Short mmCIF file of C-alpha atoms in Angstrom, two decimals:
data_model
loop_
_atom_site.label_atom_id
_atom_site.label_comp_id
_atom_site.label_asym_id
_atom_site.label_seq_id
_atom_site.Cartn_x
_atom_site.Cartn_y
_atom_site.Cartn_z
CA MET H 1 88.28 -31.73 31.44
CA SER H 2 91.25 -29.35 31.35
CA ALA H 3 90.68 -28.68 27.63
CA LEU H 4 86.99 -27.98 28.33
CA ARG H 5 87.83 -25.50 31.10
CA THR H 6 90.28 -23.75 28.78
CA ALA H 7 87.68 -23.55 26.00
CA ILE H 8 85.07 -22.14 28.40
CA SER H 9 87.54 -19.59 29.73
CA ARG H 10 88.40 -18.42 26.21
CA LEU H 11 84.74 -18.20 25.27
CA GLU H 12 84.01 -16.10 28.37
CA THR H 13 86.91 -13.80 27.55
CA ALA H 14 85.86 -13.40 23.90
CA SER H 15 82.24 -12.77 24.90
CA TYR H 16 83.25 -10.10 27.38
CA VAL H 17 85.48 -8.32 24.86
CA VAL H 18 82.64 -8.27 22.31
CA MET H 19 79.94 -7.25 24.79
CA HIS H 20 81.92 -4.81 26.94
CA ASP H 21 85.32 -3.71 25.65
CA VAL H 22 84.35 -3.10 22.01
CA PRO H 23 81.24 -1.00 22.80
CA ALA H 24 83.16 0.89 25.49
CA ILE H 25 85.99 1.73 23.09
CA VAL H 26 83.56 2.78 20.33
CA ALA H 27 81.62 4.94 22.80
CA GLY H 28 84.84 6.51 24.04
CA HIS H 29 85.89 7.50 20.54
CA VAL H 30 82.44 8.82 19.68
CA MET H 31 82.48 11.00 22.80
CA GLY H 32 86.05 12.02 22.10
CA SER H 33 88.80 13.18 24.42
CA GLY H 34 86.99 16.16 25.93
CA SER H 35 86.34 16.88 29.59
CA SER H 36 83.83 14.82 31.60
CA ILE H 37 83.63 17.35 34.45
CA VAL H 38 80.10 17.88 35.73
CA GLN H 39 80.73 20.22 38.67
CA SER H 40 83.60 21.52 40.77
CA PHE H 41 83.86 23.10 44.20
CA GLU H 42 86.62 25.21 45.71
CA GLY H 43 88.08 24.00 48.99
CA ARG H 44 90.79 25.18 51.35
CA PRO H 45 93.22 27.97 50.36
CA ARG H 46 96.16 27.05 48.16
CA LYS H 47 99.64 26.82 49.62
CA GLY H 48 101.50 26.73 46.31
CA GLY H 49 104.31 24.34 45.44
CA ALA H 50 103.33 20.69 44.99
CA VAL H 51 99.86 19.59 43.90
CA ALA H 52 98.41 16.07 44.13
CA VAL H 53 95.51 14.81 42.02
CA PHE H 54 93.66 12.07 43.89
CA ALA H 55 91.27 10.01 41.72
CA ALA H 56 88.48 8.17 43.51
CA PHE H 57 85.20 6.37 43.12
CA PRO H 58 83.87 7.06 46.62
CA GLY H 59 80.39 5.53 46.57
CA ASN H 60 78.95 6.52 49.95
CA GLY H 61 82.07 8.49 50.82
CA LEU H 62 85.84 8.26 50.92
CA HIS H 63 87.23 5.26 52.80
CA LEU H 64 88.80 6.29 56.13
CA ASN H 65 92.13 5.01 54.84
CA HIS H 66 91.99 7.49 51.95
CA VAL H 67 90.93 10.32 54.23
CA GLN H 68 94.11 9.60 56.20
CA LEU H 69 96.08 9.81 52.94
CA LEU H 70 94.61 13.26 52.23
CA ASP H 71 95.54 14.34 55.76
CA ALA H 72 99.11 13.13 55.23
CA LEU H 73 99.38 15.04 51.95
CA ASN H 74 98.12 18.21 53.64
CA ALA H 75 100.57 17.72 56.51
CA ALA H 76 103.39 17.49 53.96
CA GLY H 77 102.36 20.84 52.47
CA VAL H 78 100.86 19.35 49.31
CA ASP H 79 97.75 20.93 47.79
CA VAL H 80 95.19 18.27 46.85
CA VAL H 81 92.68 18.16 44.00
CA VAL H 82 90.16 15.35 44.51
CA VAL H 83 88.55 14.05 41.32
CA SER H 84 85.51 11.88 41.98
CA ASN H 85 83.91 9.52 39.47
CA ALA H 86 80.75 9.51 41.61
CA THR H 87 78.68 12.13 43.37
CA VAL H 88 78.46 12.12 47.16
CA SER H 89 76.18 13.60 49.78
CA GLU H 90 76.48 17.27 50.74
CA THR H 91 77.90 16.27 54.13
CA VAL H 92 80.65 14.18 52.53
CA ARG H 93 81.30 16.91 49.96
CA GLU H 94 81.83 19.54 52.66
CA ALA H 95 84.16 17.22 54.60
CA VAL H 96 86.25 16.47 51.50
CA CYS H 97 86.40 20.14 50.51
CA GLY H 98 87.98 20.82 53.89
CA LYS H 99 90.91 18.60 52.88
CA CYS H 100 91.50 19.76 49.30
CA ILE H 101 91.81 22.93 47.26
CA LYS H 102 89.30 21.67 44.69
CA LEU H 103 86.75 18.87 44.45
CA ILE H 104 85.77 17.82 40.94
CA PHE H 105 82.74 15.67 40.16
CA ARG H 106 82.84 14.06 36.73
CA ALA H 107 80.90 11.53 34.74
CA ASN H 108 82.20 8.03 35.44
CA ARG H 109 83.99 7.79 32.12
CA GLY H 110 87.46 6.32 31.74
CA ARG H 111 88.05 4.94 35.24
CA ASP H 112 91.06 6.34 37.15
CA PHE H 113 92.88 7.57 34.03
CA GLY H 114 89.80 9.50 32.95
CA ALA H 115 89.78 11.14 36.38
CA TYR H 116 93.51 11.80 36.13
CA LYS H 117 93.00 13.48 32.75
CA ASP H 118 90.41 15.96 34.03
CA GLY H 119 92.40 16.57 37.21
CA VAL H 120 95.75 17.08 35.46
CA LEU H 121 94.37 19.45 32.83
CA SER H 122 92.56 21.42 35.54
CA VAL H 123 95.79 21.79 37.53
CA LEU H 124 97.83 22.77 34.46
CA ARG H 125 95.28 25.45 33.50
CA ASP H 126 95.83 27.04 36.91
CA GLY H 127 99.62 27.09 36.44
CA ILE H 128 102.43 24.54 36.39
CA PRO H 129 103.08 23.28 39.94
CA ASP H 130 106.56 22.70 41.29
CA ARG H 131 105.65 19.02 41.58
CA LEU H 132 102.59 17.14 40.33
CA LEU H 133 101.53 13.95 42.14
CA LEU H 134 98.95 11.45 40.90
CA LEU H 135 97.38 8.94 43.31
CA ASN H 136 94.17 6.93 43.36
CA ASP H 137 91.98 4.79 45.59
CA SER H 138 92.91 1.42 44.06
CA CYS H 139 95.26 0.89 47.01
CA PHE H 140 95.14 0.98 50.78
CA TYR H 141 97.93 3.03 52.34
CA ASP H 142 99.55 2.09 55.65
CA PRO H 143 99.35 5.33 57.71
CA ALA H 144 102.60 4.44 59.48
CA ASN H 145 104.53 4.63 56.19
CA THR H 146 102.44 6.97 54.04
CA GLY H 147 104.76 9.83 54.96
CA ARG H 148 107.67 7.86 53.51
CA LEU H 149 105.78 7.46 50.22
CA ILE H 150 104.93 11.15 50.01
CA GLU H 151 108.53 12.10 50.82
CA GLY H 152 109.70 9.82 48.02
CA LEU H 153 107.20 11.26 45.53
CA LEU H 154 108.41 14.78 46.41
CA GLY H 155 111.97 13.87 45.45
CA PRO H 156 114.02 15.81 42.89
CA GLU H 157 113.92 13.25 40.06
CA PRO H 158 111.86 14.25 37.00
CA TYR H 159 109.65 11.15 37.01
CA ILE H 160 108.96 9.03 40.11
CA ALA H 161 106.64 6.07 40.63
CA SER H 162 105.98 3.80 43.57
CA ASN H 163 106.30 0.52 41.64
CA GLU H 164 107.10 -0.98 38.25
CA ASN H 165 105.59 -3.74 36.16
CA PHE H 166 107.13 -5.98 33.50
CA ALA H 167 103.90 -7.37 32.06
CA PRO H 168 103.17 -7.21 29.18
CA TYR H 169 106.21 -4.95 28.85
CA TYR H 170 108.03 -2.52 31.11
CA HIS H 171 106.16 0.43 32.57
CA ALA H 172 105.89 2.41 35.78
CA THR H 173 102.68 1.83 37.72
CA SER H 174 100.20 4.69 37.91
CA PHE H 175 98.52 4.47 41.33
CA ALA H 176 101.22 6.64 42.97
CA MET H 177 103.54 8.71 40.76
CA SER H 178 104.87 12.23 40.45
CA PHE H 179 106.44 14.60 37.95
CA SER H 180 108.73 17.62 38.17
CA ARG H 181 107.74 21.03 36.79
CA THR H 182 109.85 20.30 33.71
CA VAL H 183 108.03 17.06 32.94
CA ALA H 184 104.58 18.52 33.70
CA ASP H 185 105.29 21.34 31.25
CA SER H 186 106.82 19.10 28.59
CA ARG H 187 105.16 18.55 25.22
CA ALA H 188 105.16 14.76 25.74
CA PHE H 189 103.24 15.06 29.02
CA ARG H 190 100.77 17.70 27.85
CA ASP H 191 100.07 15.94 24.55
CA PHE H 192 99.43 12.65 26.29
CA TRP H 193 96.73 14.05 28.55
CA ARG H 194 95.25 16.32 25.90
CA ASN H 195 94.85 13.43 23.46
CA TYR H 196 93.93 10.63 25.87
CA VAL H 197 90.46 9.22 25.19
CA PRO H 198 88.78 8.02 28.42
CA VAL H 199 87.19 4.61 27.91
CA ASN H 200 85.36 2.45 30.46
CA ALA H 201 87.42 -0.65 29.77
CA ARG H 202 90.15 -1.73 32.16
CA ASN H 203 92.42 -3.08 29.43
CA TRP H 204 92.19 0.26 27.64
CA ALA H 205 93.07 2.19 30.80
CA ILE H 206 96.12 -0.03 31.27
CA LYS H 207 97.38 -0.19 27.68
CA ARG H 208 96.38 3.27 26.43
CA GLY H 209 96.76 4.88 29.83
CA GLU H 210 99.37 3.48 32.20
CA LEU H 211 101.55 1.79 29.56
CA SER H 212 101.30 4.57 26.99
CA LEU H 213 102.14 7.30 29.51
CA SER H 214 105.31 5.44 30.49
CA VAL H 215 106.25 4.94 26.84
CA ALA H 216 105.65 8.60 26.00
CA LEU H 217 107.83 9.80 28.86
CA LEU H 218 110.56 7.22 28.23
CA ARG H 219 110.73 8.30 24.60
CA ALA H 220 111.04 11.89 25.77
CA GLY H 221 114.05 10.86 27.86
CA TYR H 222 112.39 10.65 31.28
CA VAL H 223 113.31 7.38 33.00
CA PRO H 224 111.26 6.73 36.15
CA LYS H 225 112.81 6.40 39.56
CA ILE H 226 111.02 3.53 41.31
CA LEU H 227 110.62 3.76 45.08
CA PHE H 228 109.67 0.17 45.93
CA ASN H 229 110.97 -2.56 43.63
CA TRP H 230 113.14 -5.66 43.49
CA ALA H 231 116.28 -3.62 42.76
CA ALA H 232 115.72 -1.48 45.86
CA PHE H 233 115.18 -4.62 47.92
CA LEU H 234 118.49 -6.11 46.73
CA ASP H 235 120.34 -2.84 47.35
CA ARG H 236 119.09 -2.63 50.91
CA HIS H 237 119.36 -6.35 51.74
CA ALA H 238 122.46 -7.55 49.95
CA GLU H 239 123.26 -10.25 52.51
CA ILE H 240 120.29 -12.38 53.49
CA ALA H 241 120.47 -15.68 55.33
CA GLN H 242 118.84 -18.71 53.75
CA SER H 243 116.37 -18.92 56.63
CA GLU H 244 115.28 -15.35 55.92
CA TRP H 245 114.57 -16.18 52.27
CA GLN H 246 112.04 -18.71 53.50
CA LYS H 247 110.26 -15.99 55.50
CA ILE H 248 110.29 -13.71 52.46
CA ALA H 249 108.88 -16.45 50.23
CA ASP H 250 106.04 -17.00 52.71
CA LEU H 251 104.90 -13.40 52.11
CA LEU H 252 104.37 -14.02 48.40
CA PRO H 253 101.18 -15.55 46.98
CA ARG H 254 101.36 -19.33 47.24
CA ARG H 255 100.06 -19.68 43.71
CA ALA H 256 101.95 -16.73 42.25
CA ILE H 257 104.07 -18.63 39.73
CA ALA H 258 100.99 -20.43 38.42
CA LEU H 259 99.29 -17.05 38.00
CA ALA H 260 102.31 -15.41 36.38
CA ASN H 261 102.70 -18.25 33.90
CA GLY H 262 99.01 -18.30 33.09
CA ALA H 263 98.87 -21.93 34.17
CA ALA H 264 96.63 -22.18 37.22
CA GLY H 265 97.20 -25.39 39.10
CA ARG H 266 100.92 -25.70 38.34
CA ARG H 267 103.88 -24.86 40.54
CA TYR H 268 102.25 -23.68 43.70
CA TRP H 269 104.50 -22.72 46.57
CA PRO H 270 106.29 -24.53 48.12
CA ASP H 271 107.76 -25.91 44.91
CA PRO H 272 110.44 -28.63 45.30
CA GLN H 273 112.03 -27.45 42.03
CA LEU H 274 112.84 -24.04 43.50
CA THR H 275 114.74 -22.76 46.52
CA PRO H 276 113.04 -19.92 48.41
CA LYS H 277 115.51 -17.43 46.93
CA GLU H 278 114.85 -18.67 43.39
CA TYR H 279 111.12 -18.44 43.93
CA VAL H 280 111.30 -14.87 45.23
CA SER H 281 113.70 -13.81 42.46
CA GLU H 282 111.54 -15.33 39.74
CA LEU H 283 108.44 -13.47 40.92
CA LEU H 284 109.79 -10.13 42.07
CA GLY H 285 112.32 -9.75 39.27
CA SER H 286 109.46 -9.51 36.80
CA HIS H 287 105.67 -9.34 36.46
CA SER H 288 103.45 -7.06 38.58
CA GLN H 289 105.60 -6.35 41.61
CA ALA H 290 102.86 -4.37 43.37
CA HIS H 291 100.64 -7.46 43.36
CA PHE H 292 103.15 -10.24 43.95
CA GLY H 293 105.54 -8.31 46.20
CA ALA H 294 103.21 -6.04 48.18
CA PHE H 295 103.89 -7.58 51.59
CA VAL H 296 107.60 -8.15 50.92
CA PHE H 297 108.02 -4.46 50.11
CA ALA H 298 105.85 -3.50 53.09
CA LYS H 299 108.05 -5.44 55.51
CA TYR H 300 111.50 -4.87 54.03
CA LEU H 301 111.18 -1.48 52.28
CA ASN H 302 108.47 0.13 54.47
CA SER H 303 106.17 0.49 51.48
CA PRO H 304 102.68 1.62 52.55
CA ILE H 305 100.93 0.34 49.42
CA ILE H 306 98.64 -2.70 49.42
CA LYS H 307 96.46 -3.15 46.33
CA ARG H 308 92.75 -3.49 47.13
CA ASP H 309 92.16 -6.22 44.55
CA LEU H 310 94.62 -8.86 45.81
CA LEU H 311 91.78 -11.21 46.78
CA VAL H 312 89.13 -10.44 44.21
CA ARG H 313 91.59 -10.98 41.35
CA GLY H 314 92.67 -14.26 42.89
CA VAL H 315 96.30 -13.26 43.53
CA TYR H 316 96.07 -14.40 47.16
CA GLY H 317 93.76 -16.93 48.77
CA ILE H 318 91.48 -15.90 51.61
CA GLY H 319 93.28 -18.16 54.09
CA GLN H 320 96.70 -16.69 53.40
CA MET H 321 95.28 -13.15 53.53
CA HIS H 322 93.81 -13.82 56.97
CA GLU H 323 97.27 -15.00 58.08
CA LEU H 324 98.89 -11.85 56.68
CA ALA H 325 96.32 -9.63 58.41
CA ARG H 326 97.90 -10.58 61.74
CA SER H 327 101.00 -8.60 60.77
CA PHE H 328 99.65 -6.19 58.15
CA PRO H 329 96.44 -4.32 59.12
CA GLU H 330 95.82 -3.31 55.49
CA ALA H 331 95.43 -7.02 54.63
CA GLY H 332 92.35 -6.96 56.86
CA LEU H 333 90.96 -4.10 54.78
CA VAL H 334 91.53 -6.21 51.67
CA VAL H 335 89.50 -9.03 53.27
CA ASP H 336 86.67 -6.58 53.97
CA GLU H 337 86.83 -5.44 50.33
CA PHE H 338 86.57 -9.04 49.21
CA LYS H 339 83.39 -9.57 51.21
CA VAL H 340 81.75 -6.69 49.35
CA ARG H 341 83.05 -7.70 45.92
CA ARG H 342 81.74 -11.24 46.32
CA ARG H 343 78.28 -9.85 45.72
CA LEU H 344 79.15 -9.81 42.01
CA GLY H 345 77.56 -12.56 39.94
CA PRO H 346 79.64 -15.62 39.01
CA VAL H 347 80.47 -14.40 35.49
CA SER H 348 81.33 -10.90 36.72
CA ARG H 349 83.61 -12.37 39.40
CA ARG H 350 85.47 -14.39 36.77
CA MET H 351 85.83 -11.35 34.51
CA PHE H 352 87.08 -9.28 37.47
CA ALA H 353 89.61 -12.00 38.36
CA LYS H 354 90.84 -12.01 34.76
CA GLY H 355 91.31 -8.23 34.87
CA PHE H 356 88.57 -7.22 32.42
CA ILE H 357 86.51 -5.30 34.96
#
């Protein structure tokens, strides 16, 4: 039975690549790396200084949580350019324009990195900002700690990101990052965005987008400062009692090691082979820290970031997420997201859980 499930899973994956990824990549190359901007609207007056590009797929309008993020950016003196992969009503458009210096509508081509591309090149054409921030709506942001994130992204380091990922190889995550004037004006940065081909395939956006941007900047000598990671946790909490490690382990997905090892059904937590400290170290010292360590970083590092897909990708179970929602309000938003996403068909849900869509 296990061999049959594996064979079915591989067949589903191969079918999806042939039917979705290959056509998307071909279409992307045919259309080229040009702009997908359909229309743009001017918003509030510019302050000058730092500029944030916020990429979104708003549907019926921006989520209240993301409206609060825009308000926090404005309160911090950051000019905002909203790049939307979907059109919205005139009422929503006017409300958003009141919170940004420019609202860009574009064809839904290339997911968040396609939106980043059009937003970044638009900002650079208007002049190099003192600091360029990139954020998107793939996360929920705890309003109590969003100011801490923005303060971190406005730091002096050339290249800053909220989190890091070690799978399939090291890179800074792209849902909240920032760059100094020097980096934004560098050949490596400009060439990346000028040459990036937006493709509607998630694997492409990760490998050719998020991963490749990190590689390009690392090769240019820009090493990212990470705001919320395992190293920062250890620096801040050098001495932790054994009883506390148990509490930390309880914040991680109960099936995280099985997921990380690609072996669903093995080594769920609690695992008698591992102490709580070993379990936490094994997960947070590698892999996708924003997914596996979201609630650990929220509690112990005051990170505001909770990924919206923690349930739909099967990282957490619905029961554990309900438990976490008692202490983390954003977990409740993730549950609400899950209820909407469950409307996908059975094959689509499996592809989403595997990260293809």
